[in-house]
Coordinates of C-alpha atoms and ligand atoms in Angstrom, one line a residue:
Chain A
M1 CA 27.2 65.0 -57.6
V2 CA 24.4 64.4 -60.1
A3 CA 22.2 67.3 -60.9
S4 CA 18.7 67.5 -59.4
R5 CA 17.2 65.2 -61.9
L6 CA 14.8 62.3 -61.3
P7 CA 16.8 59.1 -61.8
D8 CA 14.2 57.5 -64.0
A9 CA 13.6 60.6 -66.3
V10 CA 14.2 59.7 -69.9
Q11 CA 17.0 61.8 -71.5
G12 CA 17.3 62.4 -75.2
P13 CA 17.6 61.4 -77.9
G14 CA 18.0 65.2 -78.4
P15 CA 20.6 67.2 -76.5
V16 CA 20.5 67.4 -72.7
D17 CA 22.6 69.1 -70.1
V18 CA 25.1 66.7 -68.6
V19 CA 27.2 67.5 -65.6
L20 CA 30.6 65.8 -65.5
N21 CA 33.5 65.8 -63.0
V22 CA 36.7 65.7 -64.9
N23 CA 40.1 66.0 -63.2
G24 CA 38.4 67.5 -60.2
A25 CA 36.6 70.2 -62.1
T26 CA 32.9 70.3 -62.8
H27 CA 31.8 70.8 -66.5
V28 CA 28.3 71.2 -67.9
V29 CA 27.9 70.2 -71.5
R30 CA 24.9 70.0 -73.7
I31 CA 25.1 66.7 -75.6
E32 CA 23.0 64.0 -77.0
P33 CA 23.0 60.8 -74.8
R34 CA 24.7 58.9 -77.6
V35 CA 27.8 61.0 -77.3
S36 CA 30.7 58.9 -76.0
L37 CA 32.9 60.0 -73.1
L38 CA 35.7 60.2 -75.7
D39 CA 33.9 62.6 -78.0
C40 CA 32.6 64.6 -75.1
L41 CA 36.1 65.1 -73.7
R42 CA 37.7 65.9 -77.1
D43 CA 34.9 67.9 -78.8
H44 CA 33.0 69.5 -76.0
M45 CA 35.6 70.0 -73.3
N46 CA 38.7 70.7 -75.3
L47 CA 40.5 67.8 -73.5
T48 CA 42.1 66.2 -76.5
G49 CA 44.7 64.1 -74.6
A50 CA 42.6 60.9 -74.9
K51 CA 42.9 59.8 -78.6
K52 CA 40.6 58.1 -81.0
G53 CA 42.3 55.2 -82.6
C54 CA 39.6 52.7 -83.5
N55 CA 36.4 53.9 -81.8
Q56 CA 35.5 50.3 -81.1
G57 CA 37.3 49.2 -78.0
A58 CA 40.2 47.6 -79.8
C59 CA 43.2 49.9 -79.3
G60 CA 43.2 51.6 -75.9
A61 CA 44.2 55.0 -77.2
C62 CA 41.2 56.5 -75.5
T63 CA 42.0 55.0 -72.0
V64 CA 40.9 57.2 -69.1
W65 CA 39.8 56.4 -65.5
V66 CA 36.2 56.4 -64.3
D67 CA 36.2 56.2 -60.5
K68 CA 39.9 55.4 -60.7
R69 CA 39.3 52.3 -62.9
R70 CA 40.9 52.4 -66.3
V71 CA 38.3 52.1 -69.1
V72 CA 38.0 52.8 -72.8
A73 CA 36.2 56.1 -73.3
C74 CA 35.0 55.3 -76.8
L75 CA 32.6 52.6 -75.5
T76 CA 31.5 54.7 -72.5
L77 CA 28.6 57.1 -72.8
A78 CA 29.4 60.5 -71.3
I79 CA 25.9 60.7 -69.8
A80 CA 26.5 57.4 -67.9
C81 CA 29.4 59.1 -66.1
E82 CA 27.3 61.7 -64.3
G83 CA 28.2 61.4 -60.6
R84 CA 31.4 59.6 -61.3
D85 CA 35.0 60.9 -61.2
I86 CA 36.7 61.0 -64.5
T87 CA 40.5 61.3 -64.8
T88 CA 42.3 62.0 -68.0
I89 CA 46.0 62.5 -69.0
E90 CA 45.4 66.2 -68.5
G91 CA 44.8 65.5 -64.8
M92 CA 48.1 63.7 -64.2
A93 CA 50.5 66.6 -63.7
V94 CA 50.3 68.3 -60.3
D95 CA 51.1 72.0 -60.1
G96 CA 52.9 71.9 -63.4
S97 CA 55.1 68.9 -62.4
L98 CA 54.6 65.8 -64.5
H99 CA 53.5 62.6 -63.0
P100 CA 56.4 60.2 -62.5
M101 CA 55.1 57.9 -65.2
Q102 CA 55.1 60.9 -67.7
K103 CA 58.6 61.6 -66.7
A104 CA 59.6 58.0 -67.1
F105 CA 58.0 57.9 -70.6
L106 CA 60.1 60.9 -71.5
S107 CA 63.4 59.7 -70.1
E108 CA 63.0 56.2 -71.5
D109 CA 61.8 57.3 -74.9
A110 CA 58.7 55.2 -74.5
F111 CA 57.0 56.6 -77.7
Q112 CA 57.6 57.5 -81.2
C113 CA 54.6 59.2 -82.8
G114 CA 53.0 59.6 -79.4
Y115 CA 49.4 58.8 -80.5
C116 CA 49.0 55.9 -78.1
T117 CA 50.9 57.6 -75.3
P118 CA 48.2 59.2 -73.3
G119 CA 46.3 55.9 -73.2
Q120 CA 49.5 54.0 -72.4
I121 CA 50.3 56.3 -69.4
M122 CA 46.7 56.1 -68.1
S123 CA 46.9 52.4 -68.3
A124 CA 50.4 52.2 -66.9
V125 CA 49.7 54.2 -63.8
A126 CA 46.5 52.1 -63.1
L127 CA 48.6 48.9 -63.7
L128 CA 50.9 49.8 -60.8
A129 CA 48.0 50.6 -58.6
E130 CA 46.4 47.2 -59.5
G131 CA 49.6 45.4 -58.7
H132 CA 49.9 43.8 -62.1
A133 CA 53.5 44.9 -62.9
G134 CA 55.4 42.1 -61.2
S135 CA 57.3 40.8 -64.2
D136 CA 57.7 41.8 -67.8
A137 CA 55.3 39.0 -68.8
E138 CA 52.7 40.3 -66.4
I139 CA 53.2 43.9 -67.6
G140 CA 52.8 42.7 -71.2
E141 CA 49.6 40.8 -70.5
W142 CA 48.0 43.6 -68.5
M143 CA 49.1 46.3 -70.9
S144 CA 47.9 44.4 -74.0
G145 CA 44.8 46.6 -74.2
N146 CA 47.0 49.5 -75.4
I147 CA 48.3 48.9 -78.9
C148 CA 51.3 50.9 -80.1
R149 CA 51.7 50.9 -83.9
C150 CA 55.2 52.3 -83.5
A151 CA 56.0 49.2 -81.3
A152 CA 57.6 51.2 -78.5
Y153 CA 56.7 48.3 -76.2
P154 CA 60.2 47.6 -74.8
N155 CA 60.6 51.2 -73.8
I156 CA 57.1 51.4 -72.4
R157 CA 57.9 48.3 -70.2
T158 CA 61.2 50.0 -69.1
A159 CA 59.3 53.2 -68.1
I160 CA 56.8 51.1 -66.1
R161 CA 59.7 49.2 -64.4
D162 CA 61.4 52.5 -63.6
V163 CA 58.4 53.8 -61.8
R164 CA 57.7 50.4 -60.1
D165 CA 61.2 50.2 -58.8
G166 CA 61.5 53.9 -57.9
V167 CA 64.4 54.4 -60.4
G168 CA 65.6 58.0 -60.1
G169 CA 63.6 58.5 -56.9
V170 CA 60.2 58.6 -58.6
R171 CA 57.1 58.1 -56.5
K172 CA 55.6 54.6 -56.7
D173 CA 52.1 55.6 -55.5
A174 CA 49.8 55.4 -58.4
T175 CA 46.3 56.7 -58.7
R176 CA 46.6 59.2 -55.8
Chain B
M1 CA 26.1 56.0 -84.0
R2 CA 22.4 55.5 -83.7
P3 CA 20.5 58.1 -81.6
V4 CA 19.6 56.8 -78.1
S5 CA 17.7 57.9 -75.2
Y6 CA 18.9 57.1 -71.7
S7 CA 17.6 56.6 -68.2
R8 CA 19.1 55.3 -65.0
V9 CA 17.4 52.9 -62.6
S10 CA 18.5 51.9 -59.1
D11 CA 16.3 48.9 -58.3
V12 CA 15.8 45.6 -60.1
A13 CA 12.0 45.8 -60.2
T14 CA 12.0 49.3 -61.8
A15 CA 14.7 48.1 -64.3
I16 CA 12.6 45.2 -65.4
A17 CA 9.3 47.1 -65.5
T18 CA 11.0 49.9 -67.6
V19 CA 12.5 47.6 -70.2
A20 CA 9.5 45.2 -70.4
A21 CA 7.2 48.1 -71.0
D22 CA 9.0 49.4 -74.1
P23 CA 10.0 47.1 -76.9
T24 CA 12.6 49.6 -78.2
S25 CA 14.4 49.6 -74.8
A26 CA 17.5 47.6 -73.7
Y27 CA 19.7 47.2 -70.6
L28 CA 23.0 49.1 -70.6
A29 CA 25.7 47.5 -68.4
G30 CA 29.3 48.0 -69.3
G31 CA 28.4 49.0 -72.8
T32 CA 31.3 47.2 -74.4
T33 CA 29.0 45.4 -76.7
K34 CA 26.0 47.7 -76.7
I35 CA 27.7 50.9 -77.6
D36 CA 29.7 49.1 -80.3
M37 CA 26.6 47.7 -81.8
L38 CA 24.8 51.0 -81.9
R39 CA 27.8 52.8 -83.3
I40 CA 28.3 50.4 -86.2
Y41 CA 24.5 50.3 -86.9
A42 CA 24.3 46.6 -86.2
E43 CA 21.4 47.3 -83.9
P44 CA 18.5 49.8 -84.2
S45 CA 18.1 52.9 -82.1
Q46 CA 17.2 52.1 -78.5
R47 CA 16.1 53.5 -75.2
L48 CA 19.0 52.5 -73.0
V49 CA 18.2 51.7 -69.4
D50 CA 21.4 52.0 -67.4
I51 CA 21.5 49.2 -64.8
N52 CA 25.0 50.0 -63.4
S53 CA 23.6 51.2 -60.1
L54 CA 21.7 47.9 -59.4
P55 CA 22.9 46.0 -56.4
I56 CA 23.6 42.8 -58.3
D57 CA 27.4 42.9 -58.5
H58 CA 28.4 40.7 -55.5
I59 CA 30.3 37.4 -55.6
E60 CA 29.1 35.2 -52.7
V61 CA 29.8 31.7 -51.6
Q62 CA 26.5 29.8 -50.9
P63 CA 26.1 27.3 -48.0
D64 CA 26.4 24.4 -50.3
G65 CA 29.7 25.6 -51.7
A66 CA 28.3 27.1 -54.9
V67 CA 29.6 30.5 -56.0
R68 CA 26.9 33.0 -56.9
I69 CA 28.2 35.8 -59.2
G70 CA 26.0 38.9 -59.6
G71 CA 24.9 39.7 -63.2
L72 CA 26.7 43.1 -62.9
A73 CA 29.9 41.7 -61.4
R74 CA 32.8 42.9 -63.7
M75 CA 34.9 40.4 -65.5
N76 CA 38.2 41.5 -63.8
D77 CA 36.5 41.4 -60.3
V78 CA 35.2 37.9 -60.9
A79 CA 38.5 36.6 -62.3
L80 CA 40.5 37.9 -59.4
A81 CA 38.1 36.9 -56.6
P82 CA 40.0 34.5 -54.4
V83 CA 37.2 32.0 -54.3
V84 CA 37.1 31.9 -58.1
V85 CA 40.9 31.6 -58.4
D86 CA 41.0 28.9 -55.8
R87 CA 38.0 26.7 -56.7
F88 CA 37.3 27.5 -60.4
P89 CA 40.7 28.4 -62.0
V90 CA 39.1 27.6 -65.4
L91 CA 36.7 30.5 -65.0
S92 CA 39.3 32.9 -63.7
E93 CA 41.6 32.1 -66.6
A94 CA 38.8 32.3 -69.2
L95 CA 37.9 35.7 -68.0
L96 CA 41.5 37.0 -67.8
L97 CA 42.4 35.7 -71.3
G98 CA 39.4 37.7 -72.7
A99 CA 39.4 41.2 -74.0
S100 CA 41.8 43.7 -72.3
A101 CA 42.2 45.0 -68.7
Q102 CA 40.2 48.1 -69.6
L103 CA 37.3 46.2 -71.1
R104 CA 37.3 43.7 -68.3
N105 CA 36.9 46.6 -65.8
M106 CA 33.8 47.7 -67.7
A107 CA 32.2 44.4 -68.9
S108 CA 29.7 42.6 -66.7
M109 CA 29.0 38.9 -66.5
G110 CA 25.4 39.3 -67.7
G111 CA 26.6 41.4 -70.7
N112 CA 29.3 38.8 -71.4
M113 CA 26.6 36.1 -71.8
M114 CA 24.7 38.5 -74.1
Q115 CA 27.6 39.7 -76.3
R116 CA 27.0 39.6 -80.0
V117 CA 29.1 37.6 -82.6
R118 CA 32.2 39.1 -84.1
C119 CA 31.4 37.9 -87.7
S120 CA 32.5 40.7 -90.0
Y121 CA 29.3 40.4 -92.1
F122 CA 27.1 40.8 -89.0
R123 CA 29.1 43.9 -88.1
D124 CA 28.8 45.4 -91.5
A125 CA 25.3 46.9 -91.8
E126 CA 25.6 46.8 -95.6
A127 CA 26.2 43.1 -95.8
R128 CA 23.8 40.1 -96.0
C129 CA 23.3 38.5 -92.6
N130 CA 20.5 36.3 -91.4
K131 CA 21.3 37.1 -87.8
R132 CA 21.1 40.9 -88.2
E133 CA 18.3 40.8 -90.9
P134 CA 16.6 37.4 -91.1
G135 CA 16.1 36.1 -94.6
T136 CA 18.8 38.2 -96.3
G137 CA 21.3 35.3 -96.5
C138 CA 24.7 34.6 -94.9
G139 CA 27.6 36.6 -96.2
A140 CA 30.1 34.3 -94.4
I141 CA 29.1 31.1 -96.2
G142 CA 31.2 31.4 -99.4
G143 CA 32.8 34.5 -98.0
V144 CA 35.6 35.2 -95.6
N145 CA 35.1 32.7 -92.9
R146 CA 38.5 31.9 -91.3
G147 CA 37.2 32.8 -87.9
H148 CA 33.9 31.0 -88.2
A149 CA 32.5 27.9 -86.6
V150 CA 32.9 24.2 -87.6
L151 CA 30.5 22.8 -85.0
G152 CA 26.9 23.6 -84.5
T153 CA 26.6 25.5 -87.8
S154 CA 23.5 25.6 -90.0
P155 CA 23.0 26.6 -93.6
H156 CA 21.8 29.9 -92.3
C157 CA 24.6 31.0 -89.9
I158 CA 28.1 29.8 -89.1
A159 CA 29.1 32.6 -86.7
T160 CA 31.4 31.6 -83.8
H161 CA 30.2 32.3 -80.3
P162 CA 32.8 34.8 -79.0
S163 CA 32.6 34.4 -75.2
D164 CA 35.4 32.7 -73.3
A165 CA 33.8 32.9 -69.9
A166 CA 30.7 31.2 -71.2
V167 CA 32.8 28.2 -72.3
A168 CA 34.0 27.8 -68.7
L169 CA 30.5 28.2 -67.4
V170 CA 29.1 25.6 -69.7
A171 CA 31.8 23.2 -68.6
L172 CA 31.0 23.9 -65.0
D173 CA 27.2 23.3 -65.4
A174 CA 26.6 26.9 -64.2
M175 CA 23.0 28.2 -63.9
I176 CA 22.0 31.6 -65.3
H177 CA 19.5 33.2 -63.0
V178 CA 16.9 35.4 -64.7
Q179 CA 14.2 37.7 -63.3
N180 CA 11.2 39.2 -65.0
A181 CA 7.8 40.6 -64.0
A182 CA 6.5 37.1 -63.4
G183 CA 9.3 36.1 -61.1
H184 CA 12.6 34.3 -61.1
H185 CA 13.9 31.2 -62.9
A186 CA 17.2 29.6 -63.7
I187 CA 18.5 28.2 -67.0
A188 CA 21.4 25.8 -67.4
A189 CA 24.2 27.6 -69.2
D190 CA 24.2 24.9 -71.9
D191 CA 20.5 25.6 -72.6
F192 CA 21.1 29.4 -72.5
F193 CA 22.9 29.5 -75.8
L194 CA 20.9 28.4 -78.8
L195 CA 22.1 26.8 -82.0
P196 CA 21.5 29.0 -85.1
G197 CA 19.3 26.5 -86.9
D198 CA 16.6 28.2 -88.9
T199 CA 16.5 31.2 -86.5
P200 CA 20.0 32.6 -86.1
E201 CA 18.5 35.9 -84.9
R202 CA 17.4 34.1 -81.8
E203 CA 20.4 33.5 -79.5
H204 CA 18.9 33.0 -76.1
P205 CA 15.7 31.7 -74.5
L206 CA 15.2 35.1 -72.9
N207 CA 12.1 37.3 -73.4
H208 CA 12.3 41.0 -73.8
G209 CA 13.0 42.6 -70.4
D210 CA 14.4 39.4 -68.8
L211 CA 17.2 40.5 -66.5
I212 CA 20.2 38.2 -65.7
T213 CA 20.6 38.8 -62.0
A214 CA 23.2 36.1 -61.2
I215 CA 25.2 33.2 -62.5
E216 CA 25.6 30.3 -60.1
V217 CA 28.5 27.9 -60.3
P218 CA 27.8 24.7 -58.4
P219 CA 30.6 23.1 -56.3
L220 CA 32.8 20.7 -58.3
A221 CA 35.9 19.2 -56.6
A222 CA 37.4 18.4 -60.0
A223 CA 37.4 22.1 -60.9
R224 CA 40.4 22.7 -58.6
N225 CA 42.5 21.0 -61.3
S226 CA 41.1 22.9 -64.2
L227 CA 42.4 25.3 -66.9
Y228 CA 41.3 27.4 -69.9
L229 CA 43.6 27.0 -72.9
K230 CA 43.1 29.7 -75.6
V231 CA 44.8 29.5 -79.0
R232 CA 44.7 32.7 -81.1
D233 CA 46.4 34.8 -83.7
R234 CA 48.2 36.9 -81.1
E235 CA 49.1 36.2 -77.5
S236 CA 46.7 38.6 -75.8
Y237 CA 43.6 40.8 -76.5
E238 CA 42.3 38.5 -79.2
F239 CA 39.4 36.2 -79.7
A240 CA 40.0 32.4 -79.7
L241 CA 40.6 30.4 -82.9
A242 CA 40.1 27.4 -80.6
S243 CA 39.9 27.1 -76.9
A244 CA 39.3 24.4 -74.3
A245 CA 37.8 24.8 -70.8
C246 CA 38.8 21.6 -68.9
A247 CA 38.6 20.1 -65.5
L248 CA 40.1 16.7 -64.8
T249 CA 40.6 14.2 -62.0
V250 CA 42.8 11.2 -62.6
E251 CA 42.9 8.3 -60.1
D252 CA 45.3 5.4 -60.6
G253 CA 46.0 6.4 -64.1
T254 CA 42.3 6.5 -65.0
V255 CA 40.0 9.5 -65.7
A256 CA 37.7 9.7 -62.7
E257 CA 36.0 13.0 -63.5
V258 CA 36.3 15.2 -66.6
R259 CA 34.6 18.4 -67.8
L260 CA 35.3 19.7 -71.3
A261 CA 33.9 22.6 -73.4
L262 CA 35.2 24.2 -76.5
G263 CA 35.3 27.9 -77.6
G264 CA 36.3 29.5 -80.9
V265 CA 35.1 26.6 -83.0
A266 CA 31.3 26.4 -82.5
T267 CA 28.2 28.5 -82.8
K268 CA 27.6 28.2 -79.1
P269 CA 29.9 27.5 -76.1
W270 CA 30.4 23.8 -76.9
R271 CA 30.1 21.2 -74.2
A272 CA 32.2 18.3 -75.5
R273 CA 29.9 15.5 -74.3
A274 CA 31.1 12.9 -76.8
A275 CA 34.7 13.4 -75.6
E276 CA 33.7 13.4 -72.0
H277 CA 31.9 10.1 -72.5
L278 CA 34.9 8.4 -74.0
L279 CA 37.3 9.8 -71.4
R280 CA 35.4 8.8 -68.2
G281 CA 36.9 5.6 -66.9
A282 CA 39.5 5.4 -69.6
P283 CA 43.2 5.4 -69.1
A284 CA 44.6 9.0 -68.9
T285 CA 46.9 8.6 -71.9
R286 CA 47.6 10.6 -75.0
E287 CA 45.9 7.9 -77.1
T288 CA 42.7 8.2 -75.2
F289 CA 42.8 12.0 -75.4
A290 CA 43.4 11.9 -79.1
R291 CA 40.5 9.4 -79.6
A292 CA 38.1 11.6 -77.5
A293 CA 39.2 14.7 -79.4
A294 CA 38.6 13.0 -82.7
A295 CA 35.2 11.8 -81.6
E296 CA 34.1 15.4 -80.6
L297 CA 35.2 16.9 -83.9
A298 CA 33.8 14.0 -86.0
G299 CA 30.7 16.0 -86.8
A300 CA 32.6 19.2 -87.8
V301 CA 31.5 21.0 -91.0
P302 CA 34.4 23.1 -92.1
Q303 CA 34.4 26.0 -94.5
P304 CA 37.2 26.5 -97.1
M305 CA 39.1 29.0 -94.9
N306 CA 38.6 27.4 -91.4
A307 CA 39.3 23.7 -92.1
F308 CA 42.4 24.1 -90.0
K309 CA 40.2 24.5 -86.9
V310 CA 39.2 20.8 -87.0
E311 CA 42.8 19.8 -86.3
L312 CA 43.6 22.8 -84.1
A313 CA 40.6 22.1 -81.8
Q314 CA 41.8 18.5 -81.4
R315 CA 45.3 19.6 -80.5
T316 CA 43.9 22.1 -78.1
I317 CA 41.9 19.4 -76.3
I318 CA 44.8 17.0 -76.1
R319 CA 47.1 19.7 -74.7
A320 CA 44.6 20.8 -72.1
L321 CA 44.1 17.2 -70.9
E322 CA 47.8 16.4 -70.9
T323 CA 48.6 19.5 -69.0
L324 CA 46.0 18.7 -66.3
T325 CA 47.1 15.1 -66.1
A326 CA 50.6 16.2 -65.4
R327 CA 49.5 18.8 -62.9
G328 CA 47.1 16.4 -61.1
A329 CA 49.9 13.9 -60.8
V330 CA 52.0 16.4 -58.9
S331 CA 49.5 17.7 -56.5
Ligands
FAD401 C1 37.8 44.8 -78.5 C2 37.0 43.8 -77.7 C3 37.6 42.6 -77.5 C4 36.9 41.6 -76.8 N1 37.5 40.4 -76.5 C5 36.8 39.4 -75.9 C6 37.3 38.1 -75.6 O1 38.5 37.9 -76.0 N2 36.6 37.2 -74.9 C7 35.3 37.5 -74.5 O2 34.7 36.6 -73.9 N3 34.7 38.7 -74.7 C8 35.4 39.6 -75.4 N4 34.9 40.8 -75.7 C9 33.4 41.0 -75.4 C10 33.2 41.5 -74.0 O3 33.5 40.6 -73.1 C11 31.7 41.9 -74.0 O4 31.4 43.0 -74.8 C12 31.2 42.2 -72.6 O5 31.3 41.1 -71.7 C13 29.8 42.7 -72.6 O6 29.4 43.1 -71.3 P1 28.9 44.5 -71.0 O7 28.6 44.6 -69.5 O8 29.8 45.6 -71.5 O9 27.5 44.5 -71.8 P2 26.7 45.6 -72.5 O10 27.4 46.0 -73.7 O11 26.2 46.6 -71.6 O12 25.4 44.7 -72.9 C14 25.5 43.7 -73.9 C15 24.1 43.1 -74.1 O13 23.6 42.5 -73.0 C16 22.4 43.0 -72.5 N5 22.5 43.0 -71.1 C17 23.5 43.5 -70.3 N6 23.4 43.2 -69.0 C18 22.3 42.4 -69.0 C19 21.6 41.7 -67.9 N7 22.1 41.7 -66.6 N8 20.5 40.9 -68.2 C20 20.1 40.9 -69.5 N9 20.6 41.5 -70.5 C21 21.7 42.2 -70.3 C22 22.4 44.4 -73.1 O14 21.1 44.9 -73.3 C23 23.1 44.2 -74.4 O15 22.2 43.8 -75.4 C24 35.6 41.9 -76.3 C25 35.0 43.1 -76.6 C26 35.7 44.1 -77.3 C27 35.0 45.4 -77.6
SF4_402 S1 27.7 33.7 -90.1 FE1 25.8 34.3 -89.1 S2 26.3 36.4 -88.3 FE2 27.8 35.9 -89.9 S3 26.9 36.7 -91.9 FE3 26.2 34.6 -91.7 S4 24.2 34.8 -90.7 FE4 25.3 36.7 -90.3
FES403 S1 39.5 54.5 -79.5 FE1 38.8 53.5 -77.8 S2 39.8 51.6 -77.8 FE2 40.4 52.5 -79.7
FES404 S1 54.1 55.8 -80.1 FE1 53.1 55.7 -82.1 S2 51.5 54.4 -81.7 FE2 52.6 54.2 -79.9

């Protein structure tokens, strides 16, 4: 939960202590309030899975979950996430075993350079939980916030269908 | 990114008092406009007051059948609310055809009404722009203006209003509910968005510290047969080149009720009153639709790069009306 700070206290513009819950672990970072969740993860927590493609909400490479909802971390302030649960690609594997969606991306070759992949996977798992993977058209529309410059789209859709349909016995439950 | 300071508030009165007391402060909702603006230096440093904990995110049906949408309700949640899908498909579609799934999870309805224009000169802190820096001129006039407006422009600004949801809300005669220290008032959606005129920096009739608490959509039977048609450079995750929010009732081959508003082509969400006037009581035929569309675009002032929008907007209107006529005939 949030540190013992008065809710209305003004923080910044200089560095302040921010307490964040990321993938179930508590981190304390000293950052300026202007620091985005993306920069905080990458530069202050060494969690470099989420990628910076555009830094203006236009590509989805930085997709993470805040309270289990997929968001773009580049337009989210880290300090605004105090008291919320953040999940990143680093939190998807359990006990060293990849999430079914990660496995499906590997087996279906759903990437080339891999830069968009962490964002694609965070979006794809949320997509199934939201129930927006009914058809290829629906998958396309609800995954449009994740751009892939390598255009691995057909394979990404196949990976999502695999997990949706339980191909290879993978679990369907999503955001666990 | 500009430096910012930050505080959280948990009740509406404190939020309003905090922002009203400090001219450098601003509300922070989803941040999908605000953080972008601060990062690209399009807005000055601010004290951000995080309103995400305020209890104004509900979607409620009123006794008279109106739907009241909290200012902090998120685009996706509003779009998927059964009452909105059922009674106001045009609003649900306008929301779902905007931005991306991630952005719609973050973005609030209040923030959507307050989003800034996508004009590339406005977004470039080095460029001339009357909206960002009044009196410096307009980089888009005589510049790259393919995405810009053809309706409601002035010699000072031709930026297109970017919101899709606002187009649907203007068509539906929605009311924007605003609270400040003095109390509460409501503004008709059509009056909430100002034409650029001589003051393109002034986009809304709000005073500093005014908080959008809710958006109320009045009941409208015709809205059950409604749609949002968005034409753009790519199929998804793109702003409109032209769009139409439309509701239609046809009785015995005649237009009984019609609502029409345009996006992507005007400096504000554009209620197509000239077209509506011609349509009401007229035969629901392609000829009528084409005449109404032409009348609405008669006053268009195109730029060298966006002249195609005059034709595109008319085709969009006609297609929306034809689609709804066919649908209405079936149901
Ligand atoms: C890549 C991208 C693509 C997009 N595509 C589309 C699109 O296709 N269609 C579309 O319609 N939109 C689109 N948007 C815009 C998006 O919908 C808006 O950024 C969003 O709705 C703003 O809401 P927010 O809650 O994030 O606002 P914030 O960024 O938090 O705030 C925006 C402004 O509103 C003020 N504000 C916020 N809440 C209130 C309130 N309750 N009362 C008074 N003032 C308030 C803030 O102070 C700020 O000035 C896109 C945005 C991005 C980044
Ligand atoms: S069109 Fe408006 S926003 Fe764009 S440069 Fe001109 S004045 Fe600025
Ligand atoms: S880096 Fe966040 S959307 Fe591109
Ligand atoms: S795999 Fe290269 S950008 Fe998607």
